[in-house]
GROMACS .gro file of C-alpha atoms in nm:
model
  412
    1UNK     CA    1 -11.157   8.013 -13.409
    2UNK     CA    2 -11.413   8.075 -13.143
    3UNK     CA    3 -11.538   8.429 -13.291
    4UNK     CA    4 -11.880   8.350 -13.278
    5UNK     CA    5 -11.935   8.221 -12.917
    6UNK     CA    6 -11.643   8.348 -12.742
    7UNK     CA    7 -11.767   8.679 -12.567
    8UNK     CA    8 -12.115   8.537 -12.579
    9UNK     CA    9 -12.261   8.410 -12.248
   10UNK     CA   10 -12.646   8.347 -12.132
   11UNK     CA   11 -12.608   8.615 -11.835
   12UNK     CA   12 -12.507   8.942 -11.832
   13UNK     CA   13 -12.397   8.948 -11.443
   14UNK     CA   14 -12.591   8.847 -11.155
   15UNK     CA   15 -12.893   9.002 -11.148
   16UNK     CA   16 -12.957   8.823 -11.458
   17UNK     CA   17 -12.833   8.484 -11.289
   18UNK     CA   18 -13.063   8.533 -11.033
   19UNK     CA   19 -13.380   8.575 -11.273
   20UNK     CA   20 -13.245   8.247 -11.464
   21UNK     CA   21 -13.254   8.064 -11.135
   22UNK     CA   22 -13.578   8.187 -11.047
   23UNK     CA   23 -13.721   8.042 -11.355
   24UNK     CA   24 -13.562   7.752 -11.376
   25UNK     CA   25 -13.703   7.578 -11.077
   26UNK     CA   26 -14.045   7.594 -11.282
   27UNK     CA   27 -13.902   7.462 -11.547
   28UNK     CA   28 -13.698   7.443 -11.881
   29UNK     CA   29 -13.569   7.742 -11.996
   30UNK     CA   30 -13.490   7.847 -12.396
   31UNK     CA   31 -13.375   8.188 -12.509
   32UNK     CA   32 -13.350   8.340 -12.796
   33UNK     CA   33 -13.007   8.552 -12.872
   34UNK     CA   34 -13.109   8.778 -13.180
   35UNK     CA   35 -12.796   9.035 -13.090
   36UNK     CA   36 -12.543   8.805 -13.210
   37UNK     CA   37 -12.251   8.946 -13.464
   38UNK     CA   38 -12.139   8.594 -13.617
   39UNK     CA   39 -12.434   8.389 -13.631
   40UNK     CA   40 -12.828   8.444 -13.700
   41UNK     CA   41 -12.927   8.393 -13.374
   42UNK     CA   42 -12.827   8.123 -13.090
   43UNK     CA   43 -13.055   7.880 -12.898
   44UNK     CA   44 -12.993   7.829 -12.542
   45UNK     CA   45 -13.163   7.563 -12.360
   46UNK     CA   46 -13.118   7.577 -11.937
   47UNK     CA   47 -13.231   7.331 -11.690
   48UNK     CA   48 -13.161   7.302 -11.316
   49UNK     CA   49 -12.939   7.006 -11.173
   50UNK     CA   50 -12.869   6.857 -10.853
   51UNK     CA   51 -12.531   6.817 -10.946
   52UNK     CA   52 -12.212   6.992 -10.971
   53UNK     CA   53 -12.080   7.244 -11.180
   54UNK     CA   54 -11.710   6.973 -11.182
   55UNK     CA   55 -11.966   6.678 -11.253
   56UNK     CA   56 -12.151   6.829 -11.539
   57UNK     CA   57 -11.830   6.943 -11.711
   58UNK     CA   58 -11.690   6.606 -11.675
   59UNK     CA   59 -12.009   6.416 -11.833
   60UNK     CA   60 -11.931   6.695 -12.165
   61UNK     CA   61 -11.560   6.575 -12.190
   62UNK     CA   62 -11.661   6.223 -12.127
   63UNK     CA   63 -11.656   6.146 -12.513
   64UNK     CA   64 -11.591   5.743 -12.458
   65UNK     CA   65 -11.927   5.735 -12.324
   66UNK     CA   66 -12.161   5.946 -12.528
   67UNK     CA   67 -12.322   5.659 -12.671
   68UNK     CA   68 -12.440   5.554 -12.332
   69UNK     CA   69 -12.631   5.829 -12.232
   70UNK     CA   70 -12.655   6.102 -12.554
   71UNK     CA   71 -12.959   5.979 -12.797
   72UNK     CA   72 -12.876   5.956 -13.165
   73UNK     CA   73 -12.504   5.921 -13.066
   74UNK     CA   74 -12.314   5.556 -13.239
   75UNK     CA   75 -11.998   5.693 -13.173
   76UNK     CA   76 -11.807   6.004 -13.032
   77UNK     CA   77 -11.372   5.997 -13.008
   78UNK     CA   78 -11.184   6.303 -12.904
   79UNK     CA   79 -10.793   6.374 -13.046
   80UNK     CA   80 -10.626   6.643 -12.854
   81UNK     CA   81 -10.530   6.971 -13.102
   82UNK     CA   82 -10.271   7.180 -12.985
   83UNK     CA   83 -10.353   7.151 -12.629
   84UNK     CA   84 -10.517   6.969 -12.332
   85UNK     CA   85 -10.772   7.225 -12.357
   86UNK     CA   86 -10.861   7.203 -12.747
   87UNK     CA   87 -10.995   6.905 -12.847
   88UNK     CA   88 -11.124   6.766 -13.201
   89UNK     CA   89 -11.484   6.579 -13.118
   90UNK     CA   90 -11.526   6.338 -13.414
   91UNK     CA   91 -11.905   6.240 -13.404
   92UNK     CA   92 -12.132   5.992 -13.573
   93UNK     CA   93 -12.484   6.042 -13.551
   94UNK     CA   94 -12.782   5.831 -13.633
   95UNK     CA   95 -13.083   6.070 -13.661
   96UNK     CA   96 -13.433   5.911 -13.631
   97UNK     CA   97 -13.724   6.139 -13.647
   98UNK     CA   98 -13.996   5.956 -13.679
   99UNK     CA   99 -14.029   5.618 -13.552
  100UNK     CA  100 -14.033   5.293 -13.735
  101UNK     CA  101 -13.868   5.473 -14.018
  102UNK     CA  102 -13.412   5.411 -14.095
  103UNK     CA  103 -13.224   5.615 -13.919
  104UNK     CA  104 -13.017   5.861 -14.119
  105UNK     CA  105 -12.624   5.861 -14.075
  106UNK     CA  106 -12.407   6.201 -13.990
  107UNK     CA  107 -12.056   6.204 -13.954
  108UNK     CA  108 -11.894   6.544 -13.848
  109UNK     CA  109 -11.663   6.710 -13.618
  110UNK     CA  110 -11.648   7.028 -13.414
  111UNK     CA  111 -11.310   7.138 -13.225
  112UNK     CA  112 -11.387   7.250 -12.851
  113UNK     CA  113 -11.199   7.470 -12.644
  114UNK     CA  114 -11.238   7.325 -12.270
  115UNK     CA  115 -11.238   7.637 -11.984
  116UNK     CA  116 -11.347   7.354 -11.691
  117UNK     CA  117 -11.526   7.356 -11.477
  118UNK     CA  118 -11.811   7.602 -11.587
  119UNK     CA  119 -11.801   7.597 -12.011
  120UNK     CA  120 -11.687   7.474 -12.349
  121UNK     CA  121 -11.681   7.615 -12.660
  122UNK     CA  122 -11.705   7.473 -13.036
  123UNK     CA  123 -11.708   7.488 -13.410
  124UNK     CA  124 -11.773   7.325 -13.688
  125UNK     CA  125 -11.409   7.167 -13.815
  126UNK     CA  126 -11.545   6.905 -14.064
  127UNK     CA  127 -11.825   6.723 -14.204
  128UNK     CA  128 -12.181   6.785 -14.312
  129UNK     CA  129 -12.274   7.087 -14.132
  130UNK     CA  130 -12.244   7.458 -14.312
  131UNK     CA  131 -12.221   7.623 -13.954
  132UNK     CA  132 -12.212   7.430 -13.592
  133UNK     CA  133 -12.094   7.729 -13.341
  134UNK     CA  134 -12.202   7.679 -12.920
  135UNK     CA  135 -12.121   7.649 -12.572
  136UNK     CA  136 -12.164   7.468 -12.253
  137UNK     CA  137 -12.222   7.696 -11.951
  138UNK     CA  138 -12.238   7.567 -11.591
  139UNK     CA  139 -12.315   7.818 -11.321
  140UNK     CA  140 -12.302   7.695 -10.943
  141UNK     CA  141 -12.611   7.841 -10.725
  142UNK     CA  142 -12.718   7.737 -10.349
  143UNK     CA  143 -12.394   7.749 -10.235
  144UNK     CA  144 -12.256   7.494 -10.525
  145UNK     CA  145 -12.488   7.190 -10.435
  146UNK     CA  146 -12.666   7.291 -10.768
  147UNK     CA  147 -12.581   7.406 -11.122
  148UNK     CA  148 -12.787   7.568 -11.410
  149UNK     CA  149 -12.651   7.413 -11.717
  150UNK     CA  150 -12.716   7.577 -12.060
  151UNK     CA  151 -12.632   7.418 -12.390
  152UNK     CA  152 -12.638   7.688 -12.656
  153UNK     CA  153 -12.650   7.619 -13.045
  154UNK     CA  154 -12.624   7.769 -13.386
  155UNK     CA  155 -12.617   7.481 -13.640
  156UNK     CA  156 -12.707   7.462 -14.022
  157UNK     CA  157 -12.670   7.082 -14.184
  158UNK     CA  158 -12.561   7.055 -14.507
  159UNK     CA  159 -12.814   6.861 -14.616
  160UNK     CA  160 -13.039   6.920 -14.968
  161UNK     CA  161 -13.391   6.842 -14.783
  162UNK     CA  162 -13.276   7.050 -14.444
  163UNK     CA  163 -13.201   7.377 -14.750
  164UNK     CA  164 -13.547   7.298 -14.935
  165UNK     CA  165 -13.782   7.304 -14.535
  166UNK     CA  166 -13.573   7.625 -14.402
  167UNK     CA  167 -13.658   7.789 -14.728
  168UNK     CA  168 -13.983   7.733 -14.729
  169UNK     CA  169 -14.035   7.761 -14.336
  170UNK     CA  170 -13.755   7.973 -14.176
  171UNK     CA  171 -13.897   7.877 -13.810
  172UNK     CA  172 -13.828   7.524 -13.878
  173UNK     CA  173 -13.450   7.628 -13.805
  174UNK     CA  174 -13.538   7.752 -13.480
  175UNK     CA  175 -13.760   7.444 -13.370
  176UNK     CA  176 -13.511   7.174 -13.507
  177UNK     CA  177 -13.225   7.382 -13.275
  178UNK     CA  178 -13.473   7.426 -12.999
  179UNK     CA  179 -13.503   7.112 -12.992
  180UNK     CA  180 -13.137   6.994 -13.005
  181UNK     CA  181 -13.070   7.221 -12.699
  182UNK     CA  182 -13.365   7.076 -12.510
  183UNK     CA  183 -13.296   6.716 -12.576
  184UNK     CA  184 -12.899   6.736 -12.440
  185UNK     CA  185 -12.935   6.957 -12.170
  186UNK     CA  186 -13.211   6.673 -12.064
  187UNK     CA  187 -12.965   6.400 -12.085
  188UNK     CA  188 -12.657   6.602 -11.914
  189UNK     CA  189 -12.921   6.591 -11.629
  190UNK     CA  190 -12.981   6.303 -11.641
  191UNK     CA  191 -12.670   6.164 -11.617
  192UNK     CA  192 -12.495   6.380 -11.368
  193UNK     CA  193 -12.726   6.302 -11.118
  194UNK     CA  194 -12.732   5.952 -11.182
  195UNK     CA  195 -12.306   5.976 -11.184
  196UNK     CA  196 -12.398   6.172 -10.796
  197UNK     CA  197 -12.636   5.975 -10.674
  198UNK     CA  198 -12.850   6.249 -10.587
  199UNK     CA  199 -13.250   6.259 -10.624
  200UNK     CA  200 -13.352   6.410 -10.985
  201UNK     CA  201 -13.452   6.782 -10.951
  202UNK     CA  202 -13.844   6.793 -11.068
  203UNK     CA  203 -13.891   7.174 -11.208
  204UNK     CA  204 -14.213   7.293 -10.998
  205UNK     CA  205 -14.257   7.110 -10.732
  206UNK     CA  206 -14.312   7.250 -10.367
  207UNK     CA  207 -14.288   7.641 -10.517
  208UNK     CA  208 -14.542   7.833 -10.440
  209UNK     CA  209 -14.729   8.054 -10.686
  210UNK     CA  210 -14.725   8.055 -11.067
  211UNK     CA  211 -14.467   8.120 -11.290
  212UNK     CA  212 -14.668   8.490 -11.381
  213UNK     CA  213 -14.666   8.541 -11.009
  214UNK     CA  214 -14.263   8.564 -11.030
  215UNK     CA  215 -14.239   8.741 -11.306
  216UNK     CA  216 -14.473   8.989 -11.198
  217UNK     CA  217 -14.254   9.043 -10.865
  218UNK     CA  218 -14.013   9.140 -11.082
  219UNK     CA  219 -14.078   9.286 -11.397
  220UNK     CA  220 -13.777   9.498 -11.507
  221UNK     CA  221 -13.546   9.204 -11.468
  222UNK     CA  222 -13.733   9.001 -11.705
  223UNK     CA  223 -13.702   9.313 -11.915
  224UNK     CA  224 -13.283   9.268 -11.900
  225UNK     CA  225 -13.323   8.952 -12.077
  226UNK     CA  226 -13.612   8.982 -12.321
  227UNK     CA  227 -13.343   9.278 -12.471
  228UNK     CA  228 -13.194   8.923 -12.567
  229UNK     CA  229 -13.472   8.828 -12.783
  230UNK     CA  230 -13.687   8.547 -12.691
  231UNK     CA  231 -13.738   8.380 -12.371
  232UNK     CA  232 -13.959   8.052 -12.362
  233UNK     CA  233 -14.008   7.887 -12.024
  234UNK     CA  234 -14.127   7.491 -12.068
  235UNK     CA  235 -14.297   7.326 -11.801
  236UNK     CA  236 -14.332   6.991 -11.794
  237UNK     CA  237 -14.699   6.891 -11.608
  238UNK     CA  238 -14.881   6.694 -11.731
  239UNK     CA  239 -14.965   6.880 -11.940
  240UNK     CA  240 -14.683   7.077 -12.084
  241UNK     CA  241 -14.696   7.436 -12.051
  242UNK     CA  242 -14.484   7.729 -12.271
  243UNK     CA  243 -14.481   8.071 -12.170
  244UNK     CA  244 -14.333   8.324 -12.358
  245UNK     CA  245 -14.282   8.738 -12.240
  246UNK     CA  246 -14.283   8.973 -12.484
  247UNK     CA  247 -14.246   9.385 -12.382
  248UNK     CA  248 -14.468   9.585 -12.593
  249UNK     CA  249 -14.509  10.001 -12.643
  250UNK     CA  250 -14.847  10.045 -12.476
  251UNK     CA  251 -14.994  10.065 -12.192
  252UNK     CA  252 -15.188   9.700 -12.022
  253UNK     CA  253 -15.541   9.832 -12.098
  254UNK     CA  254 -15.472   9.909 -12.415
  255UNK     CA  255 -15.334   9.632 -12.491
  256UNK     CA  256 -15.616   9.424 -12.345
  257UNK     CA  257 -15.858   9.592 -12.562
  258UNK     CA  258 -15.664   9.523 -12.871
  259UNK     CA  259 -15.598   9.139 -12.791
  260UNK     CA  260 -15.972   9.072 -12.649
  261UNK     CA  261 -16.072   9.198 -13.055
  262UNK     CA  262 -16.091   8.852 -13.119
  263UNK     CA  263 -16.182   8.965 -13.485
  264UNK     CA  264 -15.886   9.122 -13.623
  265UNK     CA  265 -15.624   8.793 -13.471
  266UNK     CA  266 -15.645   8.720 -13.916
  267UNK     CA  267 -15.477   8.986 -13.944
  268UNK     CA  268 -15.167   8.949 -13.771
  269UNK     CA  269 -15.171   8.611 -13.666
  270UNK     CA  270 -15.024   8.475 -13.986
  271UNK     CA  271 -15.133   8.087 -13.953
  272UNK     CA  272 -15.488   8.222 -13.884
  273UNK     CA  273 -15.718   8.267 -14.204
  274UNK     CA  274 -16.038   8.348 -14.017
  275UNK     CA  275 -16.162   8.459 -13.718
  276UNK     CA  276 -16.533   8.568 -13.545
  277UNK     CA  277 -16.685   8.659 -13.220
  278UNK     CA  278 -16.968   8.442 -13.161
  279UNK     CA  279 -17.083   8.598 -12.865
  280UNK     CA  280 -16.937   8.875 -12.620
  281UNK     CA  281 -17.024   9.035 -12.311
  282UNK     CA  282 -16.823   9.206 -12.018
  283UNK     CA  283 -16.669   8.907 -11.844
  284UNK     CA  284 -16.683   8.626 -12.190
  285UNK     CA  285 -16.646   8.587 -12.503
  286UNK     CA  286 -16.614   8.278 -12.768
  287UNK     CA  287 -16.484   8.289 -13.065
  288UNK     CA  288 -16.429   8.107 -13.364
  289UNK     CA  289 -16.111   8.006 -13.543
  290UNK     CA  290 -15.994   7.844 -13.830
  291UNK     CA  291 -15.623   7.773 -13.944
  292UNK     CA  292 -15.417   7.698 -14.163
  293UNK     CA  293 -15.092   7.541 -14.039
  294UNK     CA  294 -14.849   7.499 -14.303
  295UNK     CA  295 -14.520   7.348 -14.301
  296UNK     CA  296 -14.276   7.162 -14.588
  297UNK     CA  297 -14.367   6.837 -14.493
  298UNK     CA  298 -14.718   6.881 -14.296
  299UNK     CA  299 -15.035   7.085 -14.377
  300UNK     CA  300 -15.244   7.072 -14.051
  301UNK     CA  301 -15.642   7.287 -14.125
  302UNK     CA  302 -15.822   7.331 -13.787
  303UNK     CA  303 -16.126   7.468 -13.696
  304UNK     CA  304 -16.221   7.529 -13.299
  305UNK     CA  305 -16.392   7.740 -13.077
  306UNK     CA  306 -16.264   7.944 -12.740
  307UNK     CA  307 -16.406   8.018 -12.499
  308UNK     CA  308 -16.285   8.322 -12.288
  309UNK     CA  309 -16.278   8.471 -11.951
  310UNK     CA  310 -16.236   8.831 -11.918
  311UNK     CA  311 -16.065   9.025 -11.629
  312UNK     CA  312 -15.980   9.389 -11.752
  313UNK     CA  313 -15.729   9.509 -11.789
  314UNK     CA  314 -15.502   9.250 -11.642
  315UNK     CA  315 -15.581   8.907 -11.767
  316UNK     CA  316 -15.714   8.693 -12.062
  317UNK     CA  317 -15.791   8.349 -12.010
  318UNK     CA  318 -15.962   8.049 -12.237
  319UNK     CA  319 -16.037   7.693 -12.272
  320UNK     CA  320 -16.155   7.511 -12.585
  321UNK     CA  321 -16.510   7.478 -12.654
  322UNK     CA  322 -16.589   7.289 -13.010
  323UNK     CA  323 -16.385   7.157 -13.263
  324UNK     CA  324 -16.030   6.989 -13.308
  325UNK     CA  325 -15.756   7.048 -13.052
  326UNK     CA  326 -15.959   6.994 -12.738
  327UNK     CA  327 -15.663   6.998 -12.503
  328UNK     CA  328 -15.609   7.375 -12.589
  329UNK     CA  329 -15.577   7.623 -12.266
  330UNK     CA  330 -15.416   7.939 -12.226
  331UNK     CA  331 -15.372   8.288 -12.118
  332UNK     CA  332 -15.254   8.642 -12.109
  333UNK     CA  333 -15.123   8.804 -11.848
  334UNK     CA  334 -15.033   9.191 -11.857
  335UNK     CA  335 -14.752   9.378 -11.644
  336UNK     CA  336 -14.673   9.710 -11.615
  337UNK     CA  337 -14.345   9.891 -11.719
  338UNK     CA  338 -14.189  10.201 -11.717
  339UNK     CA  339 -14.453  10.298 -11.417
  340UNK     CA  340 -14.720  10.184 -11.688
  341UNK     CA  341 -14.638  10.336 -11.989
  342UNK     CA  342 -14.529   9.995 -12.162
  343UNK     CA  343 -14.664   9.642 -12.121
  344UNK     CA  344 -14.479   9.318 -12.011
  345UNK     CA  345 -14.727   9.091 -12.158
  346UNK     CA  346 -14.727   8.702 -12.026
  347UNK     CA  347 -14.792   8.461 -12.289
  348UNK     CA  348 -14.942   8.113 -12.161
  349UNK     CA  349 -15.071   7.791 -12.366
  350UNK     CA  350 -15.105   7.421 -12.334
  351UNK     CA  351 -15.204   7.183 -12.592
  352UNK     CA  352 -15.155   6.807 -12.696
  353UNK     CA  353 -15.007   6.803 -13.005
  354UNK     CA  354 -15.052   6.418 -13.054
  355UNK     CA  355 -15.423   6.500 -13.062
  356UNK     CA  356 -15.459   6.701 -13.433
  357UNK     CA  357 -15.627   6.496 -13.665
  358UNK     CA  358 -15.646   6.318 -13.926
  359UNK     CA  359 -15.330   6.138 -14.104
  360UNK     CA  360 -15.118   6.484 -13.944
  361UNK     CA  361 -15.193   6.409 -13.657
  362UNK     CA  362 -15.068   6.012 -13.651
  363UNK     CA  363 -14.795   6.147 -13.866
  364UNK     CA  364 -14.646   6.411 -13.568
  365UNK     CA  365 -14.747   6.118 -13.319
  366UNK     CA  366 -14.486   5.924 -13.438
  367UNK     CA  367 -14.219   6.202 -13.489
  368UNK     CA  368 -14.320   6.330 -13.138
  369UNK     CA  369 -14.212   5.954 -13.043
  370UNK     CA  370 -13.918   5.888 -13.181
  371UNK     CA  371 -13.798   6.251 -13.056
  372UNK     CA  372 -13.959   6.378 -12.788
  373UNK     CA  373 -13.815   6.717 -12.764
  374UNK     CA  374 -14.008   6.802 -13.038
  375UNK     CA  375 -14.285   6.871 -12.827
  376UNK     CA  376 -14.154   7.106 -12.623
  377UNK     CA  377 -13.972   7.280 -12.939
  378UNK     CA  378 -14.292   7.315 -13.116
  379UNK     CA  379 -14.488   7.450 -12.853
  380UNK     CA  380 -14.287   7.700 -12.709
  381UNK     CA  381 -14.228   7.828 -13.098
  382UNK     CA  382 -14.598   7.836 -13.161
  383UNK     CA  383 -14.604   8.055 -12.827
  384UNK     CA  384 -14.334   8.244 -12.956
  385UNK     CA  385 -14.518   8.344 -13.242
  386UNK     CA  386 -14.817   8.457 -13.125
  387UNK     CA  387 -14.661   8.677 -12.832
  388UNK     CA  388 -14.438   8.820 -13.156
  389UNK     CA  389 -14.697   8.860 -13.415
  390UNK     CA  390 -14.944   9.019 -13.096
  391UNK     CA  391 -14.619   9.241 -13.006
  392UNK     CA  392 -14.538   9.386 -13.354
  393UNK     CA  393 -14.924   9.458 -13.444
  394UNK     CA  394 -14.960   9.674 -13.130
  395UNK     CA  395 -14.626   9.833 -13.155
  396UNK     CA  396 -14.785   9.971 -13.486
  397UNK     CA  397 -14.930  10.348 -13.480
  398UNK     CA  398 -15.248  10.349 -13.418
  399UNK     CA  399 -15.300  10.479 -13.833
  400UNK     CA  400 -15.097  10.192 -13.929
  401UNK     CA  401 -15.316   9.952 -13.723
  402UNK     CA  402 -15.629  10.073 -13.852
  403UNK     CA  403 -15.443  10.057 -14.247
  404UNK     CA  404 -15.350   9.710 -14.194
  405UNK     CA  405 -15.647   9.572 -14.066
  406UNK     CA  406 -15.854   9.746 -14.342
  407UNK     CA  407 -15.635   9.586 -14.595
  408UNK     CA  408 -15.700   9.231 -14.436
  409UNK     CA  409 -16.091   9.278 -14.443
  410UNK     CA  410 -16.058   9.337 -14.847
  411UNK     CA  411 -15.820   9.117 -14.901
  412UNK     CA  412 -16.039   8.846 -14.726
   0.00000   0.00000   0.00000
């Protein structure tokens, strides 16, 4: 019953736990299983409690109270199947995207199979999903006193208008599970601290160094988990950060001379519809962008200006200059692998997405408000596509490059 989560798990040993840990106290983490056998992918969303393990696993099982402390829930009641262990979770949801408009009802149930203290499994039993597979995992670190918790999720509503956006915009999948993942593992923080009494764990605060700095101490372990497929690390500032990682067949300076050809990003960069240098030299460069940000329900054209800071052939960083989006920062950071041969390439960006204009821009405002893991969700997607698209175009021979990009200069 549990095929398609049962030998799954969100670390392959402990070298991997270790990495996972590391990251976490910077922030949330969401990865990206592509290598599944049962499902398209599964999101997993990690955060770091001060709780433990016993306490986290209790909050899951405590259905009587969902409605206390899980958003959207009006009512959750568990009937035992079989077992003390297997439980049927009969939920009803009201889900409220964007503020000030009705909430829309979901009734549905998924049976769990309860290994306390450290996970849970379920599926979809009834009710208006297609496919709703996951897990809870709690792993104890520092000595027990606390727990990474990971909620991971494969779900597909059975809903008409849910069929019609996927269609049209496969990543909306991903961001709506993103940011179902994010938004529990939040509250199971939340709450299991409150239930201990214990001082809320803030992601970030008294490390030293960046997030880049850790990975770069240890580059082939990040490696073990990008063979996952994605890895997004949220942190929460202000402002909010997403970094992404993605390993790429070249080495760093050639891939900071293909990235810094701020010219050819129409090419690959599929949202992007036209790009210029405006001026260049060793050490800067701005460019100019325009997009074209299309999704079922939202059609978001921008127009901006970077402005970069060079540092060959390690780093990439810019700030906006001109135009819409004026919180936008970012940057690239390169790594070497396989004693330089292959590039771990660092991923960076920050921008306020309740600052696009126009009637967009009010319009994700107030979606952004009534569910604030959107945010998060969309921006460390947007990262993730860019890192992707950048990945794929330079893992390209260099004849297939050069074909591509001539094709994009006649087709524009």
């Amino acid at each position: 019953v549990m095929a398609a989560t049962w030998n799954v798990d969100v670390a392959k040993g402990k070298e991997e736990e270790e990495i996972l840990h590391s990251l976490l106290k910077y922030g949330q983490l969401i990865i990206i299983n592509e290598h599944t056998t049962r499902t398209k992918w599964l999101v997993s969303a990690g955060v770091l409690v001060n709780a433990s393990a016993r306490t986290l696993f209790n909050v899951v099982t405590d259905t009587e109270n969902y409605s206390k402390f899980m958003p959207m829930t009006e009512d959750a009641k568990a009937i035992e199947r079989g077992g003390p262990n297997i439980v049927e979770l009969n939920l009803t949801l009201k889900i409220k995207v964007v503020k000030g408009l009705p909430a829309v009802p979901v009734n549905y149930s998924v049976l769990h199979y309860h290994r306390p203290p450290y996970r849970s499994d379920w599926t979809h039993y009834s009710g208006r999903f297609e496919r709703n597979d996951g897990f809870y995992r709690f792993i104890p670190v520092e000595g027990g006193r606390r727990t990474m918790a990971f909620y991971t999720v494969y779900s597909l509503p059975r809903l008409p208008i849910a069929t019609r956006m996927f269609k049209k915009d496969p990543a909306l999948e991903l961001v709506i599970n993103m940011s179902t993942a994010v938004m529990v593992t939040r509250c199971l923080k939340k709450r299991a601290e409150q239930l201990e009494r214990r001082e809320p764990f803030v992601p970030g605060r008294g490390m030293k160094g960046t997030i880049v700095e850790t990975m770069a101490r240890d580059p082939k372990a990040v490696k073990l988990l990008l063979s996952r497929g994605g890895l997004i690390l949220v942190e929460e500032g202000p402002p909010m950060w997403a970094a992404t990682m993605v390993s790429i067949d070249a080495p760093p300076a050639e891939v900071f001379d293909e990235v810094t050809r701020f010219e050819h990003y129409k090419c690959y960069l599929g949202q992007v519809v036209e790009s210029r240098v405006l001026e260049r030299s060793d050490a800067t460069a701005r460019a100019f962008f325009r997009l074209d940000l299309d999704y079922y329900v939202l059609r978001i054209p921008l127009r901006y200006e970077l402005t970069y800071a060079l540092k060959p052939p390690r780093h990439i960083l810019w700030r906006w200059s001109e135009g819409d989006v004026p919180s936008q920062r970012g940057s690239w950071t390169f790594l070497p692998l396989d004693g330089g041969k292959r590039t771990l390439a660092v991923y960076r960006q920050t921008e306020d997405l309740r600052t696009l204009p126009g009637m967009v821009g009010r319009g994700l405002r107030a979606a952004i408000m009534g569910q604030p893991s959107l945010e998060p969700a969309i921006l460390g997607s947007q990262a993730l596509l860019v890192a992707r698209n950048t990945r794929d175009f330079l893992n390209l021979s260099p004849r297939e490059r050069k074909m591509k990009i001539d094709r994009c200069a006649g087709e524009k």
